[in-house]
PDB file of C-alpha atoms in Angstrom:
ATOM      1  CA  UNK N 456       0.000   0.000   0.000  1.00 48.00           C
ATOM      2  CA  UNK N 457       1.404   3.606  -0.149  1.00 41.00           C
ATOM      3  CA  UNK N 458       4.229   5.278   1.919  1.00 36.00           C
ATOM      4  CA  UNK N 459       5.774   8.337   1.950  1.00 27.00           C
ATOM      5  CA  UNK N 460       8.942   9.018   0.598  1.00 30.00           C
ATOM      6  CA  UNK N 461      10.821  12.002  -1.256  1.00 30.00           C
ATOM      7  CA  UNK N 462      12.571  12.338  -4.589  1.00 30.00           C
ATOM      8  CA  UNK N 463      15.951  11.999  -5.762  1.00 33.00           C
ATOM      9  CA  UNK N 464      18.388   8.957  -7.828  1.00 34.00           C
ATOM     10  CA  UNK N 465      19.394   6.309  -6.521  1.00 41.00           C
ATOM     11  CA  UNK N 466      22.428   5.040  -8.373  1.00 40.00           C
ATOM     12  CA  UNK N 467      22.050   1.178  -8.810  1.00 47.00           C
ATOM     13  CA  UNK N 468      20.490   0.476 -11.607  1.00 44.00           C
ATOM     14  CA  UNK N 469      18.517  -3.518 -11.691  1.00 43.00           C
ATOM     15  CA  UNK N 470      20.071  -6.095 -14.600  1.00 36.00           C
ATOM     16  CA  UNK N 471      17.952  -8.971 -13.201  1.00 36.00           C
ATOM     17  CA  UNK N 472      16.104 -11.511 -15.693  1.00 39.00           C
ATOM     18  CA  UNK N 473      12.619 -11.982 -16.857  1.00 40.00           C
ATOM     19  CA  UNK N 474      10.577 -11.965 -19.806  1.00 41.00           C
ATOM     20  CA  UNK N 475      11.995  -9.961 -22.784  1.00 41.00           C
ATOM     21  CA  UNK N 476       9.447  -6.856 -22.750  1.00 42.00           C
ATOM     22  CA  UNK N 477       9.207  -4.520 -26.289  1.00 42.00           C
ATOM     23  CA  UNK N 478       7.787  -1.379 -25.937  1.00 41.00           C
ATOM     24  CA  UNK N 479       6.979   0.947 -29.029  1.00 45.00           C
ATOM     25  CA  UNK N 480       8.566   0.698 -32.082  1.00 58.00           C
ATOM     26  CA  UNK N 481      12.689   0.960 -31.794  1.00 82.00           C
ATOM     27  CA  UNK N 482      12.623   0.231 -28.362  1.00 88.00           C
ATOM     28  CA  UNK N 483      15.439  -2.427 -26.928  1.00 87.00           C
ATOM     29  CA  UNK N 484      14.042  -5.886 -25.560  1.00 86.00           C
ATOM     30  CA  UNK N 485      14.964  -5.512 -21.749  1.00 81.00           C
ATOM     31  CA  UNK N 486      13.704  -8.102 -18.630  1.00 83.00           C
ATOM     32  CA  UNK N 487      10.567  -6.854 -17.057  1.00 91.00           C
ATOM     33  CA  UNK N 488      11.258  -4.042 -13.911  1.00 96.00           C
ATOM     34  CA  UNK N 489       8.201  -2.738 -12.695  1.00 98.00           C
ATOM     35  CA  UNK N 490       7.946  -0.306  -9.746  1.00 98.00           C
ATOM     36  CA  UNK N 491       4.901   0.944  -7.714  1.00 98.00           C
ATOM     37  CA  UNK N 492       4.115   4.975  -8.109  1.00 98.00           C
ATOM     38  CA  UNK N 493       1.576   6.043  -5.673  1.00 98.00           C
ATOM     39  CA  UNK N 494       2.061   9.662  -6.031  1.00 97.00           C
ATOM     40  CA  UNK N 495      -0.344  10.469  -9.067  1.00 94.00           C
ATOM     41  CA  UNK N 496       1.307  14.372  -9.354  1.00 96.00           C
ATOM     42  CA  UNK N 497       4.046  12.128 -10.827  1.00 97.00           C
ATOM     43  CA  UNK N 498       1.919  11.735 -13.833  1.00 98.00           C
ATOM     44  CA  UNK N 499      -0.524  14.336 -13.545  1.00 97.00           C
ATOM     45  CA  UNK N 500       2.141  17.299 -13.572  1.00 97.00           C
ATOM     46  CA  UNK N 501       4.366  17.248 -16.340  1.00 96.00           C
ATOM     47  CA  UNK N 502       7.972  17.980 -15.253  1.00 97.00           C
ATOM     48  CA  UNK N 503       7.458  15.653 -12.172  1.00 98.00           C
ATOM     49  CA  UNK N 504       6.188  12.907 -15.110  1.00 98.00           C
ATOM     50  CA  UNK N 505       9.616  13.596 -17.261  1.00 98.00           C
ATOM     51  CA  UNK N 506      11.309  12.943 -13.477  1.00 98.00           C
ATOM     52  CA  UNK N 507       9.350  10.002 -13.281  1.00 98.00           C
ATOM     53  CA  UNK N 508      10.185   8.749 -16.886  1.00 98.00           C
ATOM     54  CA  UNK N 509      13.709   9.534 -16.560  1.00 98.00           C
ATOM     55  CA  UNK N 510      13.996   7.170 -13.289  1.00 98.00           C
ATOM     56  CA  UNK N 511      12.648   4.417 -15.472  1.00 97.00           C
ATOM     57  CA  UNK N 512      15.455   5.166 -18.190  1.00 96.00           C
ATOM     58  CA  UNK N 513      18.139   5.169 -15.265  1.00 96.00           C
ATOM     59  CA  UNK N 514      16.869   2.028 -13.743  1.00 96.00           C
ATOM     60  CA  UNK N 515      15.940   0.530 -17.022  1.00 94.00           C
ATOM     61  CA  UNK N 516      12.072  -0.227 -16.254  1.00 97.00           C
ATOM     62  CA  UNK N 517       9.499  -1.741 -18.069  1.00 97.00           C
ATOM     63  CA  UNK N 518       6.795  -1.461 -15.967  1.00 98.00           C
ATOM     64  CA  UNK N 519       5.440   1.589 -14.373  1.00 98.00           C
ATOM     65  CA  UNK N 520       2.260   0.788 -11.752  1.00 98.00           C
ATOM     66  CA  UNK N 521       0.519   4.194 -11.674  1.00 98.00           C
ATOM     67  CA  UNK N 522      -1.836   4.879  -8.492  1.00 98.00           C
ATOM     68  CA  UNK N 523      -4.879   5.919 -11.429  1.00 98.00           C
ATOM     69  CA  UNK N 524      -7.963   6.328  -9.035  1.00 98.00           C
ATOM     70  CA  UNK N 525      -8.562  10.070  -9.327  1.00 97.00           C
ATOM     71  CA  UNK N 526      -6.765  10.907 -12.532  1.00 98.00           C
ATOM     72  CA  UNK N 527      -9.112   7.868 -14.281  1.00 98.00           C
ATOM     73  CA  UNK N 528     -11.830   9.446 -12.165  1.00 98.00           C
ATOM     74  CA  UNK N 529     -11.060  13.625 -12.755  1.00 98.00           C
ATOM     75  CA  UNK N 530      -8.495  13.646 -15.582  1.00 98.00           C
ATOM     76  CA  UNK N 531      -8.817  11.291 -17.725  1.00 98.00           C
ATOM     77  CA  UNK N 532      -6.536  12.809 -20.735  1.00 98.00           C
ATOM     78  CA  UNK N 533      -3.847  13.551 -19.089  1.00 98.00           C
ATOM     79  CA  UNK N 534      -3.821   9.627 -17.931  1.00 98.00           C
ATOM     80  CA  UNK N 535      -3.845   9.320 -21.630  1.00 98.00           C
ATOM     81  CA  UNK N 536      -1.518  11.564 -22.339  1.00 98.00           C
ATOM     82  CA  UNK N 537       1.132   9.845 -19.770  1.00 98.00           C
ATOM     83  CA  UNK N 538       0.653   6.548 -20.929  1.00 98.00           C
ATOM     84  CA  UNK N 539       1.554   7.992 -24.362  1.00 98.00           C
ATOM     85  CA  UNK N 540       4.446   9.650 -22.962  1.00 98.00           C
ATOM     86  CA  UNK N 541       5.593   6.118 -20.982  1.00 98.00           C
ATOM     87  CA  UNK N 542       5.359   4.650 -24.675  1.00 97.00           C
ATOM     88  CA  UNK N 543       7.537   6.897 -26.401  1.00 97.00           C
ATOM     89  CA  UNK N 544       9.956   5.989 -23.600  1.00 97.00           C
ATOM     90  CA  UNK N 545       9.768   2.772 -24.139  1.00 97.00           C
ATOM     91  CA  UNK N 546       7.560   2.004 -20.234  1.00 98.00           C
ATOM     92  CA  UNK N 547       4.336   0.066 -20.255  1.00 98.00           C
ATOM     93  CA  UNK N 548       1.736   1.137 -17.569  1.00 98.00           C
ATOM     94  CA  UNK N 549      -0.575  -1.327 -15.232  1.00 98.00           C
ATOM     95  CA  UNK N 550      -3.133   1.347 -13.933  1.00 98.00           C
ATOM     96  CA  UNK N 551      -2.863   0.642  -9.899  1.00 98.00           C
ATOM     97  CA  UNK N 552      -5.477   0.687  -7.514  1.00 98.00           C
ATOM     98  CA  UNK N 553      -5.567  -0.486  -4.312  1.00 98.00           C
ATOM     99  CA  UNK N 554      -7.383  -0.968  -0.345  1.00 98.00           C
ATOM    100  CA  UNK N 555      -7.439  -2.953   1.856  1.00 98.00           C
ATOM    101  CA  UNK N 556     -11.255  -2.345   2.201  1.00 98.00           C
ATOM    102  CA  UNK N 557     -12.302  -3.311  -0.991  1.00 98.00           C
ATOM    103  CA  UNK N 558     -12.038  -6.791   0.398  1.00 98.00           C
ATOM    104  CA  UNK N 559     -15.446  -6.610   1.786  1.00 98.00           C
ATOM    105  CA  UNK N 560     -17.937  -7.515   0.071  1.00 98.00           C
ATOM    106  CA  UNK N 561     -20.045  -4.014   1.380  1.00 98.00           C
ATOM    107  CA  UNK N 562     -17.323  -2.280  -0.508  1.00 98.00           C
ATOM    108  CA  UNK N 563     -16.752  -4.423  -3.708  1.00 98.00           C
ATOM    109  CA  UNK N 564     -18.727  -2.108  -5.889  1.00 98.00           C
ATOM    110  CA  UNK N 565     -16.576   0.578  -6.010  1.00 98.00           C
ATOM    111  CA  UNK N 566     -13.244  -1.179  -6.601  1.00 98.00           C
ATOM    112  CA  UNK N 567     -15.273  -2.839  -9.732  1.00 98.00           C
ATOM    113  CA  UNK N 568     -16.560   0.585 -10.702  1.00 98.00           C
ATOM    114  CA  UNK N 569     -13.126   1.299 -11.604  1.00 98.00           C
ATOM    115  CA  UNK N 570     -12.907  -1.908 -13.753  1.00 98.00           C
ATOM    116  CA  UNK N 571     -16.055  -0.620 -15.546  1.00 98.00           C
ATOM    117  CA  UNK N 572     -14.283   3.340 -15.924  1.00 98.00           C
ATOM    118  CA  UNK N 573     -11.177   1.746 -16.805  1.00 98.00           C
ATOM    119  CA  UNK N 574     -12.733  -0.338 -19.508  1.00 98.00           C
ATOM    120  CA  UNK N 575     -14.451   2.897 -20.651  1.00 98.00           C
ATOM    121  CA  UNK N 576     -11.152   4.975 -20.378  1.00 98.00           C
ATOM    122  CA  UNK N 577      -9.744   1.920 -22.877  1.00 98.00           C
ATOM    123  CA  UNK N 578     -12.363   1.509 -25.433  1.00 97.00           C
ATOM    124  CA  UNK N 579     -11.741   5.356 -25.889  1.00 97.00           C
ATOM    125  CA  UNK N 580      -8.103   5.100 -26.445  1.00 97.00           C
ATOM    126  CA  UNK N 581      -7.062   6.180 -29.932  1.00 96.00           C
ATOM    127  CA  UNK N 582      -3.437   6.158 -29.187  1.00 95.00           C
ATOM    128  CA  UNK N 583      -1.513   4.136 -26.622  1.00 97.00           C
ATOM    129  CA  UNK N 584      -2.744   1.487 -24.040  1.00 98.00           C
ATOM    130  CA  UNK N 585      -2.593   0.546 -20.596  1.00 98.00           C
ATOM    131  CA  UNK N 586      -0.852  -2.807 -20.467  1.00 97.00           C
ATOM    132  CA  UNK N 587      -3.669  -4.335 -17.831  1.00 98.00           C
ATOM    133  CA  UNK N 588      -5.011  -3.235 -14.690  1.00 98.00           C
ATOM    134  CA  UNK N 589      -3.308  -3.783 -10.933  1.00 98.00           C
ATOM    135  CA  UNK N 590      -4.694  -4.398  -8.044  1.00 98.00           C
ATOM    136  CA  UNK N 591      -3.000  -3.943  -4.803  1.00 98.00           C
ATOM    137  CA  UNK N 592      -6.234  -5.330  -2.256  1.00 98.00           C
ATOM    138  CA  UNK N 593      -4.533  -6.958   0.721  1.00 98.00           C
ATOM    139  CA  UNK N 594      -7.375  -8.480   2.671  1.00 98.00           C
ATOM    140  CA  UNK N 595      -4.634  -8.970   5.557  1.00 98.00           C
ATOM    141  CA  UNK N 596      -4.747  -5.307   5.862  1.00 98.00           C
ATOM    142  CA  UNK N 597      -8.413  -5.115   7.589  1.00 98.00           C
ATOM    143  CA  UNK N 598      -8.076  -4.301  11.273  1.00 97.00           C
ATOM    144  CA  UNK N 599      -9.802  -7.499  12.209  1.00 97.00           C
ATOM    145  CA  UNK N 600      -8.033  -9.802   9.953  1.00 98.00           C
ATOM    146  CA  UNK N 601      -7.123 -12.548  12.298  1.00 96.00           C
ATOM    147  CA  UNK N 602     -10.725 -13.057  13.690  1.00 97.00           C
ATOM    148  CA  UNK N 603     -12.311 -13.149  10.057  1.00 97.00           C
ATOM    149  CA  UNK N 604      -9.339 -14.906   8.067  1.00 97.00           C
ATOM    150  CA  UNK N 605     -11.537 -16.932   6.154  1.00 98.00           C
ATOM    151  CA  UNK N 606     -14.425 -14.459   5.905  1.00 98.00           C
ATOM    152  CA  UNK N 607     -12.313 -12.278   4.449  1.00 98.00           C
ATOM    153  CA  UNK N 608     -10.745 -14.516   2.399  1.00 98.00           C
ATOM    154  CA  UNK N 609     -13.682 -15.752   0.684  1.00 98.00           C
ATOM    155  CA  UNK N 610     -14.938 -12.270   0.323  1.00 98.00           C
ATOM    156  CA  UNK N 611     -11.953 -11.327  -1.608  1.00 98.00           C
ATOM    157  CA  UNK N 612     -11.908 -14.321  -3.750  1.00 98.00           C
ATOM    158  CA  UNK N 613     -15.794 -13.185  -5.101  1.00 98.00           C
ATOM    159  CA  UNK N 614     -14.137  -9.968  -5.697  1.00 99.00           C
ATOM    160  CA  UNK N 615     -11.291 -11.115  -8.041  1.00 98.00           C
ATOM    161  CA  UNK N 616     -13.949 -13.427  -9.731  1.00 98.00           C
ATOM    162  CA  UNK N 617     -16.158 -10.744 -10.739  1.00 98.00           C
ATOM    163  CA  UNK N 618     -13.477  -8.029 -11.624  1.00 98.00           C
ATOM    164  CA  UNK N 619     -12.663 -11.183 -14.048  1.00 98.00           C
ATOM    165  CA  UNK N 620     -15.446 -11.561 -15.542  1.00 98.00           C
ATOM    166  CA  UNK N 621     -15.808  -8.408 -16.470  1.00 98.00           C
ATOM    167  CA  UNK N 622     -12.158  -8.034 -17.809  1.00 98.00           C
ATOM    168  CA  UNK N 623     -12.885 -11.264 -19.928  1.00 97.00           C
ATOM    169  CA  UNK N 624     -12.207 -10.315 -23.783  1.00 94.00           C
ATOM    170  CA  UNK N 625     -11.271  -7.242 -23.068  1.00 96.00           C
ATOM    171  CA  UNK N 626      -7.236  -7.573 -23.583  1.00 89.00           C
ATOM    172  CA  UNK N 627      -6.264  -6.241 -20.555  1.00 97.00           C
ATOM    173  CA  UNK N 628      -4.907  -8.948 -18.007  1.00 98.00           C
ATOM    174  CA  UNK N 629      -5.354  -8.794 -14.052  1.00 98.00           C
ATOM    175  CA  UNK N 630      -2.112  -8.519 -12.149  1.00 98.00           C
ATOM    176  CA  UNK N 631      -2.827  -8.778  -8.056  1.00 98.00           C
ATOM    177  CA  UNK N 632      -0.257  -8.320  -5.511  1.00 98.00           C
ATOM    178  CA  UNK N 633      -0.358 -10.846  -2.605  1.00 98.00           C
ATOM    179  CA  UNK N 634       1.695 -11.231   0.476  1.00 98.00           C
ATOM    180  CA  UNK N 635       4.891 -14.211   0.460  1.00 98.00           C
ATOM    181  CA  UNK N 636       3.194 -15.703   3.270  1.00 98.00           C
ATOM    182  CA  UNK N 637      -0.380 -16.246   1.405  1.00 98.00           C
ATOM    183  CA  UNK N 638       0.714 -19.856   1.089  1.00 98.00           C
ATOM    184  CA  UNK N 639       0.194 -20.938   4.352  1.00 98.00           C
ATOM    185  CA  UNK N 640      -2.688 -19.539   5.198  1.00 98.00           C
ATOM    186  CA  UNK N 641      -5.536 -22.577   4.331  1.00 98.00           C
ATOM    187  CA  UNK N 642      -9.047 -21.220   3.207  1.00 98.00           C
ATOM    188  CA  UNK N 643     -11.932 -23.054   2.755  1.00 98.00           C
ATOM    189  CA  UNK N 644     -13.680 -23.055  -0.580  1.00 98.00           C
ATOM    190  CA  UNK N 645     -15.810 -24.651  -2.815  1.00 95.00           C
ATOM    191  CA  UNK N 646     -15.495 -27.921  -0.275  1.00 96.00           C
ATOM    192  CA  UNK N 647     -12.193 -27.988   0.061  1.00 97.00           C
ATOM    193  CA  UNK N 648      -9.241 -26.301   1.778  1.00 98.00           C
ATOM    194  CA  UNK N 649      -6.238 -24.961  -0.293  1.00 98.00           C
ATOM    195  CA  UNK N 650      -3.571 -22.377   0.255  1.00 98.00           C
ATOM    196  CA  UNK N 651      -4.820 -18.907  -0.262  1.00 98.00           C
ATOM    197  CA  UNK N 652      -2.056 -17.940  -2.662  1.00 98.00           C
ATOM    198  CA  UNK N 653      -3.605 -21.202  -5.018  1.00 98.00           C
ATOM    199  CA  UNK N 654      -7.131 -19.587  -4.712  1.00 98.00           C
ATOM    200  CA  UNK N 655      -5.513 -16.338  -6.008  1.00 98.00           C
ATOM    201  CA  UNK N 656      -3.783 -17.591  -8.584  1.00 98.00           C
ATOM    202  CA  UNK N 657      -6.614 -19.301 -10.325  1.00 98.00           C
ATOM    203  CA  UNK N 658      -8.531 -15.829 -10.752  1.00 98.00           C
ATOM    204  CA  UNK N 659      -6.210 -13.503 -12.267  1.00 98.00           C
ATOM    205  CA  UNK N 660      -3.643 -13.594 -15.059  1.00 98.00           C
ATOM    206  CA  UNK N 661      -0.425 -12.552 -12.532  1.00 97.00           C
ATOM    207  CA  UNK N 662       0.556 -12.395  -9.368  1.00 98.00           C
ATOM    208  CA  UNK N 663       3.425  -9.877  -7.529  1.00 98.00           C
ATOM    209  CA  UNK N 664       4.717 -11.686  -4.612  1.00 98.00           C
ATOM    210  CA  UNK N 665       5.386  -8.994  -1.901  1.00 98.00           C
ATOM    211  CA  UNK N 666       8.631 -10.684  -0.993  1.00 98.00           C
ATOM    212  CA  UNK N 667       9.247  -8.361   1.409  1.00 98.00           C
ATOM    213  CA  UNK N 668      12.700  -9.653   2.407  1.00 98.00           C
ATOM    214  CA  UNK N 669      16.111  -8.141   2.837  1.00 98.00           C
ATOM    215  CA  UNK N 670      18.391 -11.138   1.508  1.00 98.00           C
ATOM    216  CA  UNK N 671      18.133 -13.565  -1.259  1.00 98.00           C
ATOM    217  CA  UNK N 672      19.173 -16.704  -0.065  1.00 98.00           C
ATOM    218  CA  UNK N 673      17.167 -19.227   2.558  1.00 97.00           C
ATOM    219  CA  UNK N 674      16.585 -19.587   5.455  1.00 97.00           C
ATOM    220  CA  UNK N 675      13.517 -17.242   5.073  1.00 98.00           C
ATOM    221  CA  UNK N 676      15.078 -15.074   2.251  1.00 98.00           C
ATOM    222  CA  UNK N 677      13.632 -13.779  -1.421  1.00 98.00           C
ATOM    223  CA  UNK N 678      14.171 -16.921  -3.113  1.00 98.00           C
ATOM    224  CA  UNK N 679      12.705 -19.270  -0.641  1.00 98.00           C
ATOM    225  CA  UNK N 680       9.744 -17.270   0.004  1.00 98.00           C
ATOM    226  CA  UNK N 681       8.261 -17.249  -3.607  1.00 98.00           C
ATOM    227  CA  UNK N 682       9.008 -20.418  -4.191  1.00 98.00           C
ATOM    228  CA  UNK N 683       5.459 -21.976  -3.908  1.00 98.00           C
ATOM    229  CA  UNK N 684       4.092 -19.215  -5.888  1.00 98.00           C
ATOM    230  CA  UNK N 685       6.224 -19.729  -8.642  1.00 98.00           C
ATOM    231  CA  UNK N 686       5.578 -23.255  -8.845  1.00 98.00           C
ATOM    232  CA  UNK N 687       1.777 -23.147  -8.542  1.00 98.00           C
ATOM    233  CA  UNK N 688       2.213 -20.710 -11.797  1.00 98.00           C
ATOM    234  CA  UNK N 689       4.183 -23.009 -13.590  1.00 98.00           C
ATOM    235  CA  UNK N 690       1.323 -25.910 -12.927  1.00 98.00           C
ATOM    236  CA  UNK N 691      -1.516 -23.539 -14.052  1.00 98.00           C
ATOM    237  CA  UNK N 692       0.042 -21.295 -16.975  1.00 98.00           C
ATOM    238  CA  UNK N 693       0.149 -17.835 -14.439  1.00 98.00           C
ATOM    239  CA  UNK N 694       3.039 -15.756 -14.309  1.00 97.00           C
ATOM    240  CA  UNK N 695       4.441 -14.228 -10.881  1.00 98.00           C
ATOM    241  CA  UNK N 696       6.741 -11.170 -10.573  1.00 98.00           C
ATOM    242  CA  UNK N 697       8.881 -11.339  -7.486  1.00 98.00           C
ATOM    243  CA  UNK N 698       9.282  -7.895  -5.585  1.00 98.00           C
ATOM    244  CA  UNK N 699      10.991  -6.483  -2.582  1.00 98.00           C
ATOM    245  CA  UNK N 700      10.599  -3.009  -0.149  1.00 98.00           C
ATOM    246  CA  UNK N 701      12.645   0.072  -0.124  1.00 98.00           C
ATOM    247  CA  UNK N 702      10.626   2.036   2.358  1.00 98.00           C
ATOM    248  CA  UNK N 703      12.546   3.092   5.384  1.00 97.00           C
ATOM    249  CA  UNK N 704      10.926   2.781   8.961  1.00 97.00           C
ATOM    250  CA  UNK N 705       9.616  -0.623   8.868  1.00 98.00           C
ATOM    251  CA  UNK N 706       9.381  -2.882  11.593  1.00 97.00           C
ATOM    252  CA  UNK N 707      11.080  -5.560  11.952  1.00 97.00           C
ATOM    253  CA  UNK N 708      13.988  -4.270   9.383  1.00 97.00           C
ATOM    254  CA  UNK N 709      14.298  -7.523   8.058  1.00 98.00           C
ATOM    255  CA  UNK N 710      11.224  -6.227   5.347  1.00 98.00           C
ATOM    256  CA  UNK N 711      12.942  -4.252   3.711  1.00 98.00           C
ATOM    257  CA  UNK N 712      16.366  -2.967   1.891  1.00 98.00           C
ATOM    258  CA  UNK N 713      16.122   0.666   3.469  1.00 98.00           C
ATOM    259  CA  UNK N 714      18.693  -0.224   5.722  1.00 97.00           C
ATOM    260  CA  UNK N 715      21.110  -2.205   2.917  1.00 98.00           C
ATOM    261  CA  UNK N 716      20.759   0.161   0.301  1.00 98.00           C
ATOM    262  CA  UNK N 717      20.351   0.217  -3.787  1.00 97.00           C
ATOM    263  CA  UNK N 718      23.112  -2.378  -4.425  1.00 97.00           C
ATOM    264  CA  UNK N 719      22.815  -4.572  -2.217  1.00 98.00           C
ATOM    265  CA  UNK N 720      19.111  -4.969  -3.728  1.00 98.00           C
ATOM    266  CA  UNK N 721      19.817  -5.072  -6.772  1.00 97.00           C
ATOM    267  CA  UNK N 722      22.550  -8.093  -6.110  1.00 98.00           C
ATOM    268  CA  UNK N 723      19.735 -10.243  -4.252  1.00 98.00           C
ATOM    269  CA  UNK N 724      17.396  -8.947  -7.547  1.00 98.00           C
ATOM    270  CA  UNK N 725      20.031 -10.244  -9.759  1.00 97.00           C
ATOM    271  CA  UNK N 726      20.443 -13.698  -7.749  1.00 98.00           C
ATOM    272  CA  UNK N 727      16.660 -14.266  -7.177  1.00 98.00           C
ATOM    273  CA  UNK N 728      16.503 -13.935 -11.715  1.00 96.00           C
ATOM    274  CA  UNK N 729      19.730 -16.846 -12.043  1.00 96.00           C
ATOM    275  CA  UNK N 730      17.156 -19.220  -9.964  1.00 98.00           C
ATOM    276  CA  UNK N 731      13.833 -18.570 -11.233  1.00 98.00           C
ATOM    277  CA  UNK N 732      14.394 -16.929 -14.759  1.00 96.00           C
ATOM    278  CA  UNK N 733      14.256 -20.341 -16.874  1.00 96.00           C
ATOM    279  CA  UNK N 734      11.281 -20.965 -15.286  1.00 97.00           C
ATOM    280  CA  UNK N 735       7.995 -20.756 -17.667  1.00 97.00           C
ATOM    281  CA  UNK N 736       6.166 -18.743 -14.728  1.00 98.00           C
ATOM    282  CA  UNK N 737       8.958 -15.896 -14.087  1.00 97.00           C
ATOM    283  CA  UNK N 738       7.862 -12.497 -14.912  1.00 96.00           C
ATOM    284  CA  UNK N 739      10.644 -10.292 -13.335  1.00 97.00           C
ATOM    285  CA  UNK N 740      10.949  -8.073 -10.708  1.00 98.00           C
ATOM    286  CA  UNK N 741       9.529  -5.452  -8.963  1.00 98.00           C
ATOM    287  CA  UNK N 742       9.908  -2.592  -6.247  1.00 98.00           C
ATOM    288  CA  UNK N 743       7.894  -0.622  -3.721  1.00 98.00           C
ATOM    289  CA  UNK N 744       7.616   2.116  -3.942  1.00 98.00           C
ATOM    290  CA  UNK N 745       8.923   4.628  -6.851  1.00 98.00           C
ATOM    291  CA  UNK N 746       9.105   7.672  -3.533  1.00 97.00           C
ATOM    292  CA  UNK N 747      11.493   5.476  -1.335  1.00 98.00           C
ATOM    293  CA  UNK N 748      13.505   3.798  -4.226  1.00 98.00           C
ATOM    294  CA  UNK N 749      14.346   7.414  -5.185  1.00 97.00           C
ATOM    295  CA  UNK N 750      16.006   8.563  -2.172  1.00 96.00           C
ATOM    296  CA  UNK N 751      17.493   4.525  -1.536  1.00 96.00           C
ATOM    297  CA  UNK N 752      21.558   4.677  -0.586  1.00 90.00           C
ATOM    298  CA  UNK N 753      23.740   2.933  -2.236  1.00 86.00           C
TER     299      UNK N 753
END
């Protein structure tokens, strides 16, 4: 979900592997790099979106997830106007919304109101084209969580079945970020039980593992962690992005890379690609949050 953060450069730039992405005509086939951007004035003003686009060059980015709630809502050409600009820089954009809320059923009309207005916002589109639509609904999130696990669960499960159905045909895939630990929690559905990352995976086309880890290698490190998720994809033809935290603050530490700084991300980045890039399900990497990542030592 979104933190606070300032701007800047940090100077390590990611060379992990994934998926050769193109991007308009002439650009260069590079792995997939996507980073969260919460901040919508990153888009919505003009110099802070050449900032924003000139990040993505430095850290060689495919992927920008754009916060798109109120500019989809209020301004809806200058959402266009960005996503042209991302193209002609070679940078796809996933419009990004997210709550923890939305997991309720109560409240799952207006997280698939924005399905509807962003399948509106599409169909309109003479030019360039979102690359999907991200959702960033962490059920975990709700105050009450551990007394309504599988209430909430289940809720959330309806909710990524009928933002599906409404998204079927209509060329734009469903990308959801879950938490490394969804795995072992056991829902009930549909008469049986089965991890909750397996119930998640069914319904959309990707997943972004929140692999909120400071170090690569097991015991409890990057690699380990998504390890379930990627395999699950690779039964069921999904794809799973593997991500990691730069936001400073956090507690315990062990979350994220504020502490170690850009390169010593980018190495566990690059080691976490050597062991899961031949695999059929690997779809890069990914960082949170485009504010903290900016301002992230060395």
């Amino acid at each position: 979900m979104p933190t606070t953060g300032g701007e800047g450069s940090s100077g390590a730039v990611l060379t992990t592997g994934g998926e050769a992405s193109t991007g308009a005509s002439g650009c260069p086939e590079r792995a997939q790099r996507g980073v969260w951007v919460w901040q919508q004035a990153q888009a919505k003003d003009p110099a802070k979106a050449a900032g924003l686009l000139a990040f993505a060059a430095k850290q060689e980015l495919t992927h920008l997830y754009l916060e798109s709630q109120s500019l989809l809502l209020e301004d809806p050409e200058r959402l266009a106007a960005f996503i042209g600009e991302a193209e002609a820089a070679c940078v796809a954009v996933e419009l990004l919304f997210g709550a923890a809320a939305w997991a309720q059923t109560e409240n799952h009309g207006e997280a698939l109101a924005l399905v509807d207005a962003a399948l509106t916002f599409v169909d309109g589109l003479a030019g360039a084209r979102p690359v999907g639509l991200h959702f960033d609904v962490e059920p975990h999130g709700l105050p009450d969580w551990g007394a309504n696990q599988g209430v909430y669960a289940n809720e959330y499960l309806d909710l990524l079945e009928a933002m599906a159905a409404k998204l079927l045909g209509s060329e734009l895939p469903l990308t959801v970020d879950v938490a490394f630990w969804y795995d072992s929690v056991a829902v009930d559905r549909d008469g049986d039980t089965r991890p909750l990352s397996e119930l998640v995976q069914d319904r959309v086309d990707r997943v972004v593992v929140m692999d909120y880890r400071d170090h690569a290698e097991p015991p409890d490190g990057i690699i380990d962690n998504a390890a379930a998720e990627v395999a699950y994809a690779e039964q069921i033809g999904r794809r799973v992005r593997i991500a990691v935290e730069t936001t400073c603050g956090l507690d315990p530490e062990k979350v994220t890379f504020c502490e170690e700084g850009a390169i010593a991300m980018t190495l566990a980045l690059e080691l976490t690609a050597q062991v899961y890039a031949q695999s059929p399900a690997w779809d890069g990497v990914a960082v949170h949050d485009h504010a903290a990542w900016s301002v992230l030592m060395d």
